[in-house]
XYZ file of C-alpha atoms in Angstrom:
664
model
C 0.000 0.000 0.000
C 1.076 3.521 -0.735
C 0.600 4.390 2.936
C 3.442 1.998 3.728
C 5.930 3.991 1.711
C 7.023 7.442 2.913
C 7.717 9.759 0.006
C 11.387 10.032 -1.080
C 11.826 13.446 0.487
C 10.486 12.243 3.820
C 12.708 9.148 3.674
C 15.745 11.288 2.933
C 14.929 13.569 5.827
C 14.243 10.688 8.189
C 17.465 9.195 9.439
C 17.118 5.508 10.221
C 16.553 4.514 13.876
C 19.578 3.994 16.104
C 18.034 2.145 19.052
C 20.904 0.010 20.321
C 21.472 0.231 24.096
C 25.031 1.100 25.186
C 27.495 -1.767 24.871
C 28.894 -3.091 28.152
C 32.413 -1.756 28.835
C 33.086 -4.981 30.773
C 32.370 -7.269 27.820
C 35.065 -9.946 27.738
C 35.914 -12.905 25.528
C 33.288 -14.681 23.397
C 35.632 -14.356 20.414
C 34.298 -17.449 18.681
C 30.659 -16.428 19.021
C 31.364 -12.867 17.843
C 33.198 -14.239 14.809
C 30.237 -16.472 13.908
C 27.804 -13.551 14.162
C 30.050 -11.326 12.072
C 30.349 -13.966 9.367
C 26.564 -14.314 9.261
C 26.085 -10.558 9.042
C 28.494 -10.422 6.117
C 25.872 -12.353 4.158
C 23.313 -9.653 4.941
C 25.813 -7.053 3.739
C 26.084 -8.888 0.396
C 22.565 -10.153 -0.321
C 23.489 -11.049 -3.886
C 25.752 -13.791 -2.472
C 23.004 -15.381 -0.432
C 22.216 -19.053 -0.923
C 18.845 -20.508 -1.793
C 17.112 -17.167 -1.971
C 17.280 -16.635 1.794
C 15.700 -13.272 2.480
C 17.097 -12.413 5.888
C 20.065 -13.429 8.005
C 18.901 -14.681 11.375
C 20.923 -15.720 14.465
C 19.325 -17.053 17.664
C 21.427 -16.984 20.833
C 20.237 -19.163 23.711
C 21.585 -19.909 27.175
C 20.689 -19.937 30.832
C 19.873 -16.814 32.796
C 22.890 -14.611 33.501
C 25.152 -16.193 30.905
C 25.467 -12.984 28.899
C 23.192 -13.424 25.859
C 22.019 -9.826 25.746
C 25.506 -8.473 26.391
C 26.874 -10.500 23.474
C 24.075 -9.511 21.107
C 24.394 -5.792 21.893
C 28.197 -5.901 21.679
C 28.053 -7.617 18.285
C 25.344 -5.250 17.058
C 27.497 -2.200 17.820
C 30.392 -3.710 15.897
C 28.099 -4.380 12.940
C 26.028 -1.184 13.013
C 27.807 0.501 10.098
C 26.816 -2.409 7.830
C 23.144 -1.493 8.355
C 22.909 2.199 7.429
C 19.105 2.211 7.316
C 18.890 1.600 11.046
C 19.140 -0.684 14.024
C 15.956 -1.603 15.871
C 16.071 -2.934 19.425
C 13.416 -4.254 21.783
C 13.471 -6.111 25.087
C 10.617 -8.602 24.777
C 10.571 -9.129 28.556
C 10.763 -12.894 28.304
C 13.243 -12.892 31.200
C 12.140 -10.004 33.419
C 10.712 -10.729 36.852
C 7.245 -9.271 37.405
C 6.930 -8.062 33.813
C 4.526 -9.479 31.233
C 6.031 -10.375 27.889
C 5.456 -7.856 25.116
C 2.755 -8.551 22.561
C 4.177 -8.704 18.988
C 1.576 -6.180 17.835
C 2.840 -3.616 20.328
C 6.422 -4.182 19.208
C 5.459 -3.805 15.538
C 3.845 -0.481 16.339
C 7.113 0.713 17.867
C 9.120 -0.483 14.873
C 6.818 1.080 12.309
C 6.801 4.435 14.058
C 10.592 4.305 14.325
C 10.723 3.764 10.557
C 8.676 6.884 9.914
C 5.098 5.560 9.730
C 2.579 7.909 11.298
C 0.945 6.410 14.349
C -2.497 6.723 12.775
C -1.361 4.449 9.936
C -0.167 1.598 12.145
C -2.584 -1.371 11.782
C -4.104 -2.766 14.955
C -4.073 -6.287 13.518
C -0.750 -8.035 14.171
C -0.650 -9.834 10.824
C -1.293 -6.574 8.916
C 1.308 -4.733 10.975
C 3.827 -7.511 10.313
C 3.177 -7.313 6.565
C 3.622 -3.543 6.645
C 6.904 -3.948 8.540
C 8.206 -6.436 5.974
C 7.233 -4.079 3.146
C 9.144 -1.216 4.726
C 12.176 -3.406 5.386
C 12.324 -4.581 1.766
C 15.107 -2.769 -0.005
C 16.588 -1.458 3.227
C 19.567 -2.519 5.291
C 18.162 -3.005 8.805
C 19.487 -4.822 11.860
C 16.833 -5.963 14.339
C 17.725 -7.050 17.892
C 14.973 -9.070 19.593
C 16.218 -9.441 23.141
C 14.861 -11.866 25.769
C 12.301 -13.572 23.575
C 9.830 -15.805 25.368
C 8.852 -18.007 22.410
C 9.026 -18.515 18.669
C 5.459 -17.218 18.295
C 6.488 -13.927 19.858
C 9.420 -13.576 17.463
C 8.073 -14.657 14.062
C 6.027 -11.511 13.236
C 9.041 -9.325 14.069
C 11.506 -10.775 11.557
C 12.175 -8.516 8.515
C 12.207 -10.139 5.077
C 14.577 -7.965 3.053
C 17.739 -9.617 1.715
C 19.867 -6.847 3.206
C 18.331 -7.208 6.676
C 19.454 -9.250 9.660
C 18.038 -10.156 13.047
C 19.666 -11.218 16.321
C 17.400 -12.998 18.796
C 18.257 -13.886 22.387
C 16.208 -16.270 24.479
C 16.461 -18.686 27.378
C 14.484 -21.107 25.254
C 16.131 -22.947 22.380
C 14.108 -21.535 19.494
C 14.731 -24.554 17.309
C 11.557 -24.095 15.242
C 12.547 -20.618 14.133
C 12.961 -21.155 10.384
C 16.269 -20.205 8.790
C 18.000 -19.369 12.078
C 21.590 -20.179 12.929
C 21.644 -21.205 16.594
C 24.365 -20.247 19.058
C 24.336 -21.796 22.526
C 26.102 -19.672 25.099
C 27.861 -21.451 27.979
C 29.641 -20.058 31.029
C 32.994 -18.373 30.478
C 36.282 -20.272 30.374
C 38.491 -19.688 33.415
C 40.818 -17.160 31.746
C 37.941 -15.094 30.348
C 36.180 -15.158 33.713
C 39.260 -13.715 35.418
C 39.570 -11.138 32.625
C 35.960 -10.052 33.221
C 36.719 -9.631 36.922
C 39.739 -7.497 35.994
C 37.560 -5.268 33.793
C 35.191 -4.534 36.672
C 37.546 -4.526 39.674
C 40.791 -3.399 38.093
C 43.646 -5.489 36.759
C 46.173 -4.462 39.424
C 43.906 -5.454 42.287
C 42.968 -8.799 40.756
C 46.548 -9.698 39.825
C 47.653 -8.970 43.394
C 45.534 -11.927 44.573
C 45.457 -14.381 41.654
C 44.445 -17.464 43.677
C 41.571 -15.572 45.304
C 40.456 -14.233 41.917
C 40.296 -17.744 40.494
C 38.394 -18.944 43.547
C 35.828 -16.148 43.105
C 35.277 -17.195 39.492
C 34.803 -20.810 40.614
C 32.351 -19.866 43.362
C 30.466 -17.788 40.795
C 30.316 -20.826 38.529
C 32.013 -18.741 35.774
C 28.581 -17.168 35.157
C 29.003 -13.627 33.735
C 26.124 -12.120 35.739
C 27.517 -13.510 38.992
C 31.000 -12.285 38.080
C 29.705 -8.799 37.285
C 27.942 -8.669 40.657
C 30.999 -9.946 42.522
C 33.150 -7.412 40.689
C 30.737 -4.568 41.397
C 30.764 -5.380 45.119
C 34.549 -5.331 45.161
C 34.692 -2.120 43.117
C 32.332 -0.466 45.598
C 34.591 -1.526 48.483
C 38.148 -0.686 47.425
C 39.479 -1.497 50.912
C 38.315 -5.106 50.696
C 40.929 -7.671 49.762
C 39.553 -10.274 47.373
C 39.819 -12.929 50.095
C 37.034 -11.116 52.006
C 34.591 -11.848 49.218
C 35.906 -15.412 48.908
C 35.030 -15.951 52.566
C 31.521 -14.610 52.055
C 30.901 -16.714 48.949
C 32.272 -19.934 50.450
C 29.146 -20.455 52.543
C 26.923 -22.197 49.993
C 23.693 -21.461 51.856
C 24.301 -17.727 51.750
C 26.007 -17.469 48.368
C 22.982 -16.273 46.415
C 22.399 -13.583 49.060
C 25.940 -12.350 48.458
C 25.461 -12.346 44.673
C 23.224 -9.316 44.476
C 24.144 -5.666 44.083
C 21.960 -2.737 43.116
C 19.427 -3.925 40.547
C 21.383 -7.107 39.762
C 20.704 -10.441 41.466
C 21.465 -13.979 40.345
C 18.487 -15.339 42.259
C 16.063 -13.015 40.448
C 17.508 -14.054 37.091
C 16.773 -17.703 37.852
C 13.372 -16.953 39.386
C 11.863 -15.886 36.071
C 12.360 -19.250 34.383
C 11.347 -21.165 37.491
C 8.110 -19.241 37.966
C 7.122 -19.953 34.380
C 6.974 -23.647 35.253
C 5.572 -23.248 38.756
C 2.587 -21.210 37.615
C 1.828 -23.471 34.658
C -1.154 -25.833 34.659
C 0.395 -28.330 32.226
C 1.092 -31.701 33.825
C 4.548 -31.992 32.227
C 5.462 -28.530 33.525
C 4.385 -29.578 37.030
C 6.584 -32.668 36.706
C 9.410 -30.443 35.484
C 9.223 -27.970 38.345
C 9.154 -30.815 40.893
C 12.133 -32.404 39.129
C 13.968 -29.071 39.276
C 13.531 -28.941 43.038
C 14.350 -32.573 43.774
C 17.426 -32.716 41.531
C 19.105 -30.467 44.077
C 18.576 -33.099 46.787
C 21.294 -35.430 45.456
C 24.885 -34.214 45.450
C 27.058 -34.988 42.469
C 28.216 -33.586 39.157
C 25.306 -34.898 37.112
C 22.490 -37.431 37.197
C 21.554 -40.213 34.816
C 18.002 -40.848 33.679
C 17.576 -44.088 35.727
C 18.742 -42.380 38.918
C 16.544 -39.348 38.209
C 13.567 -41.682 37.725
C 14.252 -43.216 41.152
C 14.671 -39.755 42.673
C 11.297 -38.592 41.316
C 9.596 -41.983 41.742
C 8.274 -41.697 38.189
C 8.465 -43.927 35.086
C 11.502 -43.343 32.874
C 9.540 -41.822 29.973
C 7.736 -39.336 32.190
C 11.004 -38.470 33.954
C 12.771 -37.899 30.652
C 9.986 -35.609 29.456
C 10.252 -33.519 32.636
C 14.032 -33.256 32.382
C 13.930 -32.329 28.712
C 11.451 -29.545 29.494
C 14.027 -28.165 31.933
C 16.744 -28.468 29.286
C 14.592 -26.517 26.828
C 14.219 -23.746 29.412
C 17.990 -23.713 30.145
C 17.418 -24.731 33.766
C 19.291 -27.963 33.116
C 22.021 -29.066 30.717
C 22.233 -32.296 28.770
C 25.096 -32.872 26.375
C 24.298 -36.483 25.491
C 20.575 -37.011 26.272
C 21.571 -39.595 28.907
C 23.034 -37.477 31.700
C 21.825 -34.168 33.085
C 23.833 -31.440 34.795
C 22.728 -28.379 36.775
C 24.914 -25.278 37.119
C 26.249 -24.855 40.660
C 24.419 -21.576 41.316
C 21.251 -22.957 39.758
C 21.525 -25.932 42.120
C 21.694 -23.571 45.097
C 18.568 -21.830 43.843
C 16.814 -25.173 43.290
C 17.782 -26.239 46.809
C 16.171 -23.086 48.206
C 12.956 -23.861 46.340
C 13.035 -27.478 47.513
C 13.365 -26.416 51.145
C 10.466 -24.000 50.749
C 8.094 -26.211 48.776
C 9.014 -29.860 49.387
C 8.387 -31.339 52.860
C 11.499 -32.622 54.581
C 10.102 -36.160 54.559
C 9.720 -36.067 50.764
C 13.241 -34.708 50.270
C 14.632 -37.449 52.479
C 12.574 -40.143 50.720
C 13.767 -38.902 47.317
C 17.406 -39.019 48.432
C 16.918 -42.525 49.837
C 15.441 -43.732 46.542
C 18.353 -42.309 44.551
C 21.029 -43.693 46.884
C 19.301 -47.062 46.875
C 19.576 -47.167 43.089
C 23.245 -46.183 43.258
C 24.041 -48.810 45.899
C 22.034 -51.613 44.271
C 23.642 -50.953 40.895
C 27.144 -50.683 42.356
C 26.681 -54.049 44.077
C 25.420 -55.566 40.840
C 28.325 -54.053 38.882
C 31.112 -55.317 41.165
C 29.481 -58.754 41.212
C 29.585 -58.814 37.418
C 33.231 -57.747 37.444
C 34.176 -60.456 39.932
C 31.438 -63.127 39.967
C 33.499 -65.476 42.158
C 33.529 -63.102 45.106
C 30.925 -64.074 47.744
C 29.409 -60.597 47.944
C 27.072 -59.117 49.042
C 25.477 -61.068 51.859
C 22.896 -58.323 52.393
C 22.060 -56.810 48.990
C 20.322 -53.451 48.776
C 16.641 -53.828 48.008
C 15.184 -52.128 44.960
C 15.847 -52.213 41.223
C 19.331 -51.636 39.864
C 20.236 -50.017 36.556
C 20.239 -52.893 34.019
C 23.784 -54.090 33.281
C 24.298 -57.009 30.928
C 27.969 -57.867 31.409
C 31.428 -56.896 32.593
C 31.952 -54.185 29.975
C 28.710 -52.423 30.910
C 29.491 -52.829 34.608
C 32.953 -51.317 34.157
C 31.544 -48.456 32.071
C 28.779 -47.668 34.551
C 31.142 -47.565 37.523
C 33.647 -45.429 35.619
C 31.026 -42.939 34.418
C 29.224 -42.706 37.751
C 32.290 -42.687 40.001
C 32.248 -38.921 40.823
C 28.557 -39.183 41.702
C 29.050 -42.361 43.736
C 31.833 -40.734 45.757
C 29.630 -37.683 46.334
C 26.774 -39.972 47.410
C 28.973 -41.695 50.023
C 29.992 -38.293 51.402
C 26.393 -37.055 51.472
C 25.140 -40.201 53.227
C 27.859 -39.756 55.874
C 26.655 -36.291 56.918
C 25.776 -36.383 60.624
C 22.237 -35.059 60.056
C 21.250 -37.883 57.692
C 18.757 -40.461 58.967
C 19.933 -44.004 59.634
C 18.421 -45.502 56.460
C 20.431 -43.117 54.270
C 23.589 -43.563 56.350
C 23.397 -47.340 55.929
C 23.019 -46.995 52.165
C 26.231 -44.998 52.213
C 27.979 -47.807 54.115
C 26.875 -50.380 51.561
C 27.879 -48.187 48.671
C 31.315 -47.572 50.201
C 31.893 -51.296 50.637
C 30.841 -52.047 47.069
C 33.195 -49.372 45.729
C 36.084 -51.094 47.514
C 36.110 -53.786 44.828
C 36.272 -51.237 42.024
C 38.717 -48.755 43.545
C 41.380 -51.096 44.919
C 42.109 -53.121 41.754
C 42.480 -49.852 39.842
C 44.745 -48.285 42.489
C 42.449 -45.317 43.277
C 44.176 -44.873 46.633
C 42.869 -41.437 47.648
C 39.253 -42.186 46.765
C 39.500 -45.518 48.587
C 40.866 -43.790 51.673
C 38.145 -41.142 51.626
C 35.176 -43.500 51.299
C 36.455 -45.799 54.039
C 37.218 -42.959 56.437
C 33.649 -41.775 55.902
C 32.357 -45.320 56.395
C 34.247 -45.655 59.700
C 32.859 -42.329 60.963
C 29.328 -43.358 60.006
C 29.626 -46.824 61.547
C 30.836 -45.358 64.835
C 27.998 -42.837 64.827
C 25.500 -45.663 64.294
C 27.148 -47.924 66.866
C 27.768 -50.580 64.217
C 31.082 -52.374 64.972
C 30.782 -54.798 62.047
C 30.582 -51.952 59.517
C 33.404 -50.207 61.360
C 35.605 -53.292 60.961
C 34.822 -53.544 57.241
C 35.692 -49.850 56.919
C 39.000 -50.382 58.733
C 39.786 -53.295 56.442
C 39.019 -51.134 53.407
C 41.108 -48.262 54.795
C 44.063 -50.624 55.146
C 43.804 -51.315 51.404
C 44.151 -47.580 50.705
C 47.245 -47.412 52.928
C 48.575 -50.491 51.138
C 48.381 -48.743 47.781
C 50.334 -45.860 49.335
C 52.955 -48.299 50.706
C 52.211 -47.064 54.237
C 52.591 -50.492 55.811
C 52.801 -49.325 59.435
C 49.363 -47.716 58.989
C 48.168 -50.905 57.280
C 49.230 -52.926 60.310
C 47.663 -50.583 62.867
C 44.365 -50.414 60.979
C 44.120 -54.169 60.484
C 44.949 -54.914 64.111
C 42.035 -52.648 65.112
C 39.732 -54.466 62.687
C 40.933 -57.879 63.880
C 40.148 -56.977 67.475
C 36.569 -56.115 66.487
C 36.115 -59.327 64.486
C 37.240 -61.450 67.423
C 34.929 -59.612 69.807
C 32.043 -60.263 67.394
C 33.170 -63.864 66.731
C 32.903 -62.965 63.051
C 34.898 -65.671 61.253
C 34.603 -64.287 57.696
C 35.932 -60.905 58.754
C 38.694 -62.403 60.883
C 39.859 -64.662 58.062
C 40.091 -61.807 55.576
C 41.730 -59.318 57.935
C 44.225 -61.861 59.265
C 45.362 -62.595 55.703
C 45.839 -58.900 55.011
C 47.700 -58.429 58.306
C 50.097 -61.283 57.527
C 50.761 -59.726 54.138
C 51.501 -56.349 55.744
C 53.871 -57.968 58.246
C 55.750 -59.506 55.319
C 56.120 -56.098 53.718
C 57.533 -54.811 57.022
C 60.017 -57.703 57.115
C 58.378 -59.220 60.217
C 58.230 -62.710 58.776
C 58.028 -64.673 62.022
C 55.063 -62.566 63.186
C 53.489 -63.033 59.763
C 53.798 -66.833 60.058
C 52.153 -66.794 63.510
C 49.197 -64.747 62.255
C 48.903 -66.742 59.048
C 49.010 -70.185 60.639
C 46.133 -69.227 62.943
C 44.195 -67.970 59.896
C 44.815 -71.232 58.024
C 43.583 -73.262 60.977
C 40.362 -71.240 61.069
C 39.938 -71.468 57.279
C 40.318 -75.235 57.282
C 37.898 -75.617 60.201
C 35.356 -73.516 58.312
C 35.976 -75.302 55.001
C 36.725 -71.913 53.423
C 38.913 -72.865 50.464
C 39.291 -69.319 49.012
C 40.562 -68.094 52.407
C 42.979 -71.031 52.497
C 44.259 -70.135 49.002
C 45.135 -66.592 50.125
C 46.592 -67.806 53.411
C 48.910 -70.266 51.695
C 50.176 -67.486 49.429
C 50.968 -65.259 52.410
C 52.625 -68.115 54.263
C 54.774 -68.785 51.203
C 55.893 -65.152 51.120
C 56.909 -65.298 54.766
C 58.946 -68.477 54.202
C 60.641 -66.894 51.196
C 61.472 -63.845 53.271
C 63.182 -66.100 55.831
C 65.250 -67.755 53.094
C 63.211 -70.965 52.824
C 62.461 -71.150 49.066
C 61.432 -74.804 49.033
C 58.892 -74.262 51.842
C 57.695 -71.193 49.952
C 57.260 -73.138 46.696
C 55.301 -75.848 48.517
C 52.853 -73.213 49.805
C 52.584 -71.393 46.455
C 51.988 -74.587 44.463
C 49.297 -75.728 46.873
C 47.743 -72.273 46.628
C 47.818 -72.510 42.817
C 46.136 -75.917 42.876
C 43.328 -74.668 45.132
C 42.941 -71.459 43.120
C 42.380 -73.448 39.950
C 39.959 -75.685 41.808
C 37.883 -72.687 42.873
C 38.239 -71.012 39.457
C 39.424 -67.711 40.964
C 41.599 -66.047 38.321
C 42.978 -63.407 40.745
C 44.328 -66.034 43.108
C 45.658 -68.069 40.191
C 47.545 -65.025 38.884
C 49.034 -64.240 42.298
C 50.198 -67.846 42.796
C 51.807 -67.999 39.346
C 53.575 -64.696 39.955
C 54.916 -65.779 43.363
C 56.163 -69.107 41.999
C 57.893 -67.273 39.150
C 59.580 -64.802 41.508
C 60.740 -67.600 43.820
C 62.291 -69.581 40.979
C 64.101 -66.524 39.672
C 65.478 -65.686 43.101
C 67.000 -69.170 43.015
C 68.485 -68.500 39.571
C 66.086 -70.928 37.923
C 65.144 -68.494 35.182
C 63.445 -70.834 32.664
C 60.998 -72.094 35.322
C 60.462 -68.522 36.529
C 59.852 -67.259 33.003
C 57.348 -70.061 32.314
C 55.216 -69.166 35.342
C 55.396 -65.436 34.682
C 54.278 -66.043 31.098
C 51.233 -67.863 32.456
C 50.470 -65.041 34.915
C 50.503 -62.193 32.379
C 47.311 -63.105 30.483
C 45.412 -63.276 33.784
C 45.785 -59.532 34.331
C 44.305 -58.762 30.898
C 40.930 -60.203 31.847
C 38.134 -57.743 32.786
C 37.906 -56.940 36.468
C 41.417 -58.140 37.379
C 44.104 -56.148 39.176
C 45.563 -54.034 36.380
C 48.634 -52.931 38.353
C 49.768 -56.536 38.695
C 50.352 -56.724 34.967
C 53.099 -54.154 35.448
C 54.526 -56.062 38.420
C 54.624 -59.238 36.337
C 56.413 -57.514 33.437
C 58.962 -56.175 35.925
C 59.396 -59.652 37.368
C 60.010 -61.080 33.904
C 62.853 -58.679 33.139
C 65.665 -60.530 34.981
C 64.743 -63.798 33.275
C 64.651 -62.204 29.843
C 68.029 -60.512 30.396
C 69.651 -63.694 31.692
C 68.200 -65.891 28.961
C 68.844 -63.127 26.367
C 65.328 -63.428 24.974
C 62.375 -61.085 24.737
C 59.090 -61.674 26.562
C 56.391 -63.346 24.489
C 53.347 -61.459 23.184
C 50.715 -60.803 25.858
C-alpha cells in the first residue's frame, strides 16, 4: 500500500533509527561467538551472495539466565552497526524479566513502524497486517533488528524482517529450534581465563593480579557465570578497601552465596526466578513434573544425574522423567550434552535447593534421596558382582531395582562414568544429620566401591570412602561396619605403601572381628595383616598370624581363604630364606585357586612361583610361570597394576636368557 511507503523526500529527511542500548564496557571474551555472528552478518551485507534465496540473516542466541546473551548480542550489534545504514531496531521482549509481562508482537510492531517513519495513525491494529507492513518497509533497506529476551518462537516470528539486506539477532532462554532459517548459538559459562579477565575489567587489573588465587576462587564460586562475576566485581569495586579474600570468605558459605550475589538492581536469584516461575505457575502436567524435578534434583549431590537415577529420585516412570528433564533443558534450567546425563549449574543448584526447602516437605526430600542412593548402591553391588562373579558378595544386597547391566563391559563403564557421583553420594550419606536408612546406604555403597577402587589403584578415593564409612559406623554404633571400613582403609594405605598404617588399621579391625566372633571378617583381615607384616620384614610374626588364619579357614571349610593364606605363608617363608617351603605353599595355593576357578588367586600364585624360581636363579621355570600369569591380568575386572609387576618380574629372566618376553 502507498501508505506503507514514505515519500522520497520524507525518507531522505528521516534518518534511520539507532536504538541500540550502550554496549557493556566490561564485555570480555566470546571471540568465537562474535566471529560467527560477524560472518553471518556479512551475508546480509552482500545479499546477492546469499544461498537458496534466503531473504534475511537470522541468528538465535540461547543460554541460561545470567550467561550474557544480551551483552553478546548488543556488543556484536554495535560492531556491525555501520553495515546497516538504514537503522538498528532494538526491543526487550521481557521474556526474562521478573514481574513483567512479555510484550505482545503487535505492540512491538507499532514501535518499529513508528521508528521507521510511519505515522501512528497508519499503524494497523491487527498483528498480521502490521507484520506485513513492517516487511514491506524493510524490503530494499539494510536493517538490523535485535529481539532481546524472547519468550517463544510465536512472539518472534512476526518481528523478523524479510529484506535480503536485513538481519536479526534474537536472544532467548528457550532454544528456538523451530525458528525457520535461524543459525543457533548456545552460550555457555565463560572459560576460566575469560572469567578472570571479566573480573579485571570490573575490579581493576592491578587489584585482581595482586591476589590471583583468590580471583580464580571467586570465578569458581560464581560458577564462571558472567552475571555472577559482574555482581561480585561490582561489590569489590564499591569496596576498594576489601581484599579479594574477604569476598571469597563470604561466597564460600553455599547457603548464603545467592544472598551475596546481588548488588543494586542485579541479582542472580532473580535471574533464575523468572524461568522457574514460568513452570511453577503453569497448569500443564509436564510442567508440574518439570518444576518438581527441578527442586528434587538439588537433593542429590554430584556432578550430574543419569536418567535411571533421576527416575528413582522422582519416583516416576523413565519416559515421564525424561519428558520432565527435557522440558528443563529446553528452558535452560538444566544441561544435557548427550541425552543420557543431566547437569545443573552450581548456582542454579543452590537456587533449586532453596525452592526445595520452601516447597518440598522434609520427609519427601529425604525419601527422594533414599530412593536415589538405593539405586546407586544396588547398581554398584550388581556391577562389582559382574566384574568379579566369584567373590561371595554381598550377603545383604540393597533392596530395589538396579540399573540394568548385561555384562562386565557395561558394569565397568557404569562404575567409571558414575564414580564422581558415587563418591559424592557416600559423602552425602555420611553427613551427621542424615537419617539411619540413608547412612546405611552410604555404608553399603562404600563397601561395594572397595572392589572397584582397589584393583584400579584409586588410593585417595579408597581412603576417603572408608574414612567416611568408619565415621558413620561409629555414629551408628555398628562395629561390624566399622571393621569392614577399617579393612578397606588398610587397602588404601597399602596402595600408598604405608605399611605401618596398614598394620595398625588391620589390628584394630581384627580386634573387632574377634569380639564379634565374626569368622569371615577375621579370616580376611588376618590374611591382610600377615601380608603387611611380610612387607615390614616381620616374617616370624606373619607366620604366627597366618598359621592361625589357616587353621580357622580349614575348620570352616573356606577354600578361598585357604588359598590366600597359603600365598601369604609362602611369602613369609621366602622372606626367611626358605624357598622350598615357599614353593610348597605357592603350588598348593595354585592348585586350590584353579579348583575354585578364581583367576585373581591363580595369577598371584603364578607370579609368586615365578619370583621364587628366579630368586634361586632358575630363570626358565620362573619365566614359564610369569608367562602364564601375564594373560590373567588382561581379563576384565582383574588387578591391572599386577600386569606391570609381572612384566617387571620377567625382566631378569629375559636378560639372563637373552630373549624377549612373548606377546601378551
